[in-house]
Tab-separated table of C-alpha atoms in Angstrom:
chain	number	residue	atom	x	y	z
E	4	MET	CA	118.472	94.214	86.077
E	5	ILE	CA	115.082	93.014	85.591
E	6	ASP	CA	112.298	95.068	83.755
E	7	ARG	CA	109.189	93.898	85.195
E	8	THR	CA	107.085	96.264	82.607
E	9	LEU	CA	108.083	93.331	79.977
E	10	ASN	CA	105.778	90.909	82.388
E	11	TYR	CA	102.781	92.656	80.560
E	12	GLY	CA	103.916	91.535	77.190
E	13	ARG	CA	102.549	94.336	75.367
E	14	ASP	CA	104.705	94.292	72.484
E	15	VAL	CA	103.239	90.242	71.986
E	16	LEU	CA	99.802	91.888	72.210
E	17	LYS	CA	100.192	94.021	69.412
E	18	ARG	CA	101.708	91.229	67.359
E	19	PHE	CA	98.500	89.082	67.848
E	20	LEU	CA	96.272	92.520	66.800
E	21	LEU	CA	98.355	92.881	64.030
E	22	SER	CA	98.511	89.499	62.670
E	23	ASN	CA	94.704	89.263	63.058
E	24	GLY	CA	93.472	91.496	60.600
E	25	GLY	CA	90.742	94.123	61.143
E	26	PHE	CA	88.497	94.792	64.310
E	27	ASP	CA	86.219	97.566	65.518
E	28	THR	CA	85.395	96.824	69.096
E	29	ALA	CA	87.468	95.626	71.838
E	30	LEU	CA	87.188	95.243	75.485
E	31	ASP	CA	90.160	95.209	78.499
E	32	LEU	CA	89.007	92.970	81.357
E	33	GLY	CA	90.620	94.603	84.590
E	34	ALA	CA	91.969	97.444	82.334
E	35	GLY	CA	93.552	99.230	85.243
E	36	ARG	CA	95.221	102.636	83.483
E	37	GLY	CA	94.539	101.586	79.945
E	38	ASP	CA	97.852	100.641	78.825
E	39	ASP	CA	96.924	97.594	76.838
E	40	LEU	CA	94.067	99.406	75.316
E	41	ALA	CA	96.360	102.152	74.140
E	42	THR	CA	98.176	99.552	72.271
E	43	VAL	CA	94.929	98.428	70.560
E	44	ARG	CA	94.458	102.091	69.678
E	45	GLU	CA	98.104	102.107	68.250
E	46	VAL	CA	96.739	99.523	65.938
E	47	ASN	CA	93.435	100.657	64.972
E	48	PRO	CA	92.907	104.340	66.246
E	49	ARG	CA	89.187	104.063	65.191
E	50	ALA	CA	88.059	101.297	67.199
E	51	ASN	CA	85.644	101.641	69.849
E	52	LEU	CA	87.460	100.627	73.340
E	53	TYR	CA	85.696	99.047	76.350
E	54	ALA	CA	86.952	98.503	79.749
E	55	ILE	CA	85.869	96.928	82.684
E	56	GLU	CA	87.486	98.197	85.624
E	57	CYS	CA	86.452	98.935	89.463
E	58	HIS	CA	89.274	100.938	90.964
E	59	PRO	CA	87.759	104.533	91.200
E	60	GLY	CA	90.971	106.043	90.276
E	61	ASN	CA	91.392	104.035	87.290
E	62	VAL	CA	87.939	104.526	86.081
E	63	GLU	CA	88.220	108.168	86.089
E	64	GLY	CA	91.755	107.535	84.030
E	65	LEU	CA	90.102	105.499	81.556
E	66	LYS	CA	87.264	108.133	80.849
E	67	ASN	CA	89.972	110.883	80.381
E	68	ARG	CA	91.495	108.744	77.755
E	69	GLN	CA	88.093	108.355	75.843
E	70	ILE	CA	87.558	104.852	76.774
E	71	GLN	CA	84.076	103.721	77.922
E	72	VAL	CA	84.105	102.298	81.235
E	73	HIS	CA	81.942	99.691	83.276
E	74	SER	CA	82.407	99.429	86.820
E	75	LEU	CA	81.344	95.942	87.811
E	76	ASN	CA	82.597	92.606	89.378
E	77	ILE	CA	83.614	90.305	86.781
E	78	GLU	CA	83.374	87.441	89.048
E	79	HIS	CA	79.564	87.797	89.739
E	80	ASP	CA	78.333	90.263	87.007
E	81	ALA	CA	76.929	90.129	83.727
E	82	PHE	CA	79.026	91.941	81.193
E	83	PRO	CA	76.933	94.584	79.765
E	84	PHE	CA	77.137	93.650	76.017
E	85	LYS	CA	75.026	91.973	73.811
E	86	PRO	CA	75.919	88.665	72.544
E	87	GLY	CA	78.235	88.411	69.843
E	88	SER	CA	78.983	92.152	69.745
E	89	LEU	CA	82.669	92.232	70.457
E	90	ASP	CA	85.698	91.659	67.869
E	91	VAL	CA	88.402	91.413	70.861
E	92	VAL	CA	88.414	90.721	74.417
E	93	MET	CA	91.425	91.096	76.631
E	94	ALA	CA	92.446	89.572	79.979
E	95	ASN	CA	96.167	90.357	80.839
E	96	GLN	CA	97.635	89.616	84.186
E	97	ILE	CA	93.836	89.093	85.390
E	98	LEU	CA	92.837	85.291	85.220
E	99	GLU	CA	95.533	84.248	87.737
E	100	HIS	CA	93.611	86.782	90.546
E	101	ILE	CA	90.065	84.957	90.273
E	102	LYS	CA	88.479	82.071	91.407
E	103	GLU	CA	85.433	82.422	89.103
E	104	VAL	CA	86.944	81.327	86.013
E	105	PHE	CA	83.979	79.453	84.506
E	106	TRP	CA	81.970	82.339	85.190
E	107	ILE	CA	84.397	84.896	83.084
E	108	LEU	CA	85.074	82.673	80.649
E	109	ASP	CA	81.089	82.040	80.267
E	110	GLN	CA	80.684	86.195	79.847
E	111	VAL	CA	83.866	86.434	77.281
E	112	SER	CA	82.232	83.645	75.109
E	113	ARG	CA	78.962	85.207	75.115
E	114	VAL	CA	79.870	88.462	73.879
E	115	LEU	CA	82.725	87.633	71.499
E	116	LYS	CA	81.617	87.212	68.106
E	117	GLU	CA	82.468	83.829	65.822
E	118	GLY	CA	85.822	84.742	64.528
E	119	GLY	CA	86.694	87.126	67.640
E	120	HIS	CA	89.733	87.132	69.329
E	121	PHE	CA	90.390	86.378	73.151
E	122	LEU	CA	93.695	87.596	74.043
E	123	ILE	CA	95.014	85.933	77.727
E	124	GLY	CA	98.277	86.991	79.555
E	125	VAL	CA	98.927	85.125	82.635
E	126	PRO	CA	102.227	84.508	84.575
E	127	ASN	CA	103.676	81.203	83.641
E	128	LEU	CA	103.931	78.686	86.244
E	129	ALA	CA	106.437	76.470	84.027
E	130	ALA	CA	108.837	79.450	83.754
E	131	LEU	CA	112.326	78.696	84.047
E	132	HIS	CA	113.068	80.359	87.050
E	133	ASN	CA	109.852	78.531	88.488
E	134	ARG	CA	111.190	75.280	87.334
E	135	ILE	CA	114.351	75.710	89.279
E	136	LEU	CA	112.511	77.391	92.203
E	137	LEU	CA	110.382	74.332	92.778
E	138	ALA	CA	113.221	71.934	92.071
E	139	LEU	CA	115.007	73.677	95.115
E	140	GLY	CA	111.846	72.966	97.252
E	141	ARG	CA	110.613	76.967	96.839
E	142	GLN	CA	107.479	78.337	95.682
E	143	PRO	CA	106.921	79.162	92.198
E	144	SER	CA	106.910	83.036	91.841
E	145	PRO	CA	103.402	83.232	90.604
E	146	LEU	CA	101.404	81.190	93.154
E	147	LYS	CA	102.826	82.259	96.433
E	148	ASN	CA	100.139	81.993	99.205
E	149	ASN	CA	100.984	85.501	100.605
E	150	SER	CA	100.242	87.270	97.065
E	151	ALA	CA	97.109	88.190	95.185
E	152	HIS	CA	97.422	85.324	92.800
E	153	VAL	CA	95.161	82.335	93.464
E	154	ARG	CA	95.441	80.139	90.170
E	155	GLY	CA	98.470	79.096	88.212
E	156	TYR	CA	98.757	78.553	84.710
E	157	THR	CA	101.026	76.588	81.854
E	158	LYS	CA	100.602	76.719	78.281
E	159	PRO	CA	99.033	73.093	78.091
E	160	ASP	CA	97.056	73.873	81.114
E	161	MET	CA	95.382	76.916	79.647
E	162	VAL	CA	94.709	75.191	76.348
E	163	GLN	CA	92.940	72.359	78.328
E	164	LEU	CA	90.696	74.543	80.476
E	165	LEU	CA	89.161	76.135	77.271
E	166	GLU	CA	89.058	72.888	75.300
E	167	SER	CA	87.626	70.857	78.106
E	168	ALA	CA	84.474	72.880	78.658
E	169	PHE	CA	83.961	74.242	75.081
E	170	PRO	CA	85.214	71.285	73.025
E	171	GLY	CA	86.227	73.112	69.318
E	172	GLY	CA	85.227	76.235	70.698
E	173	TYR	CA	88.476	78.127	70.515
E	174	ARG	CA	91.451	77.434	68.340
E	175	LEU	CA	95.016	78.794	69.843
E	176	GLU	CA	96.157	81.106	66.739
E	177	HIS	CA	99.077	82.506	68.184
E	178	PHE	CA	101.561	81.937	71.374
E	179	GLY	CA	104.485	83.829	72.715
E	180	GLY	CA	106.066	84.777	75.934
E	181	SER	CA	107.574	87.861	77.511
E	182	ASN	CA	110.412	88.688	79.991
E	183	PHE	CA	112.697	85.975	81.275
E	184	TYR	CA	113.982	86.026	84.672
E	185	PRO	CA	116.483	86.756	86.321
E	186	PHE	CA	118.119	88.490	82.722
E	187	PRO	CA	118.105	92.305	82.123
E	188	PRO	CA	115.855	93.482	78.955
E	189	PHE	CA	118.793	93.030	76.347
E	190	ILE	CA	119.125	89.181	77.113
E	191	ALA	CA	115.179	88.455	78.206
E	192	ARG	CA	113.746	89.972	75.203
E	193	PRO	CA	115.186	87.202	72.533
E	194	LEU	CA	115.244	84.417	75.076
E	195	ALA	CA	111.324	85.072	75.908
E	196	ARG	CA	110.919	85.167	71.737
E	197	MET	CA	113.015	82.139	71.142
E	198	PHE	CA	111.545	80.052	74.421
E	199	PRO	CA	108.033	81.407	75.169
E	200	SER	CA	107.386	78.284	77.333
E	201	LEU	CA	109.991	79.494	79.369
E	202	ALA	CA	109.574	82.876	79.694
E	203	TRP	CA	108.074	84.707	82.613
E	204	GLY	CA	104.802	85.512	81.020
E	205	ILE	CA	102.848	83.362	78.411
E	206	PHE	CA	100.177	85.098	76.005
E	207	PHE	CA	97.414	83.300	74.136
E	208	ASP	CA	95.656	84.589	71.058
E	209	PHE	CA	92.458	82.019	71.114
E	210	LYS	CA	90.045	82.606	68.014
E	211	LYS	CA	86.351	81.581	68.781
E	212	MET	CA	85.487	78.920	66.336
E	213	LYS	CA	81.611	78.336	66.830
E	214	PRO	CA	78.679	79.628	68.522
E	215	TYR	CA	78.348	79.153	72.268
E	216	HIS	CA	75.706	77.880	74.318
E	217	ASN	CA	76.595	78.162	78.085
E	218	GLU	CA	79.160	75.267	78.013
E	219	PHE	CA	81.473	77.084	80.451
E	220	LEU	CA	78.543	77.010	83.248
E	221	ASP	CA	77.343	73.398	82.069
E	222	TYR	CA	81.161	71.844	82.703
E	223	PRO	CA	81.622	72.721	86.474
E	224	ARG	CA	77.771	71.031	86.909
E	225	GLN	CA	78.308	68.266	84.857
E	226	MET	CA	82.009	67.247	86.275
E	227	GLN	CA	80.427	67.749	89.847
E	228	LEU	CA	83.632	69.882	90.832
E	229	GLU	CA	83.420	69.875	94.555
E	230	THR	CA	83.908	73.736	94.798
E	231	ASN	CA	81.072	76.459	95.010
E	232	PHE	CA	81.879	78.022	91.664
E	233	TYR	CA	79.495	80.714	90.822
E	234	LEU	CA	77.312	79.728	88.136
E	235	GLY	CA	74.794	82.709	87.871
E	236	GLU	CA	71.548	83.102	89.337
């Protein structure tokens, strides 16, 4: 039986956090009930934890876990943090749900310190089961049009997204996979570790390498992308 809790790859995120040395602050975008931030707390119990979350029930739950919560629309609102003030920003199973990727990447890059880490988890459009589905003329599972997902990602595409708009701005430090459909956990775990690019979910640890100067907002204008992306007021 498939264990869908593995889709969140919290063991992978924990491995990334442990590999990156010390950190004092961490922000989770779309934090839900705070399970990813609980993983951060396991690694550093003294870290200051912040969440952006809009669901009222989750907001109260996060507050009860002593997490500082900001309720806002991540696709249109500025993140309420000073430039270069955060060590870690996480977006786990979030970016596939949003249209305004350039605005979100702008805000993340603004508030993240040089040397800070941007941890991303997304469903893998190139997972083995999705390759089989597409070969059979079926829609890949993370990009069905009757679902909440509006974007699909692969490892090369994610790297290209960051590099094309902000060249040299991020360096991929670690990459991992979690879950492996249609196998049960005792098979899925080792397969995802051995073949992360074929796993259900793919996870990235990007290190911010240089100062940020609005590159993610400039890119859609420079490329004249024929979509009305939100780029600020």
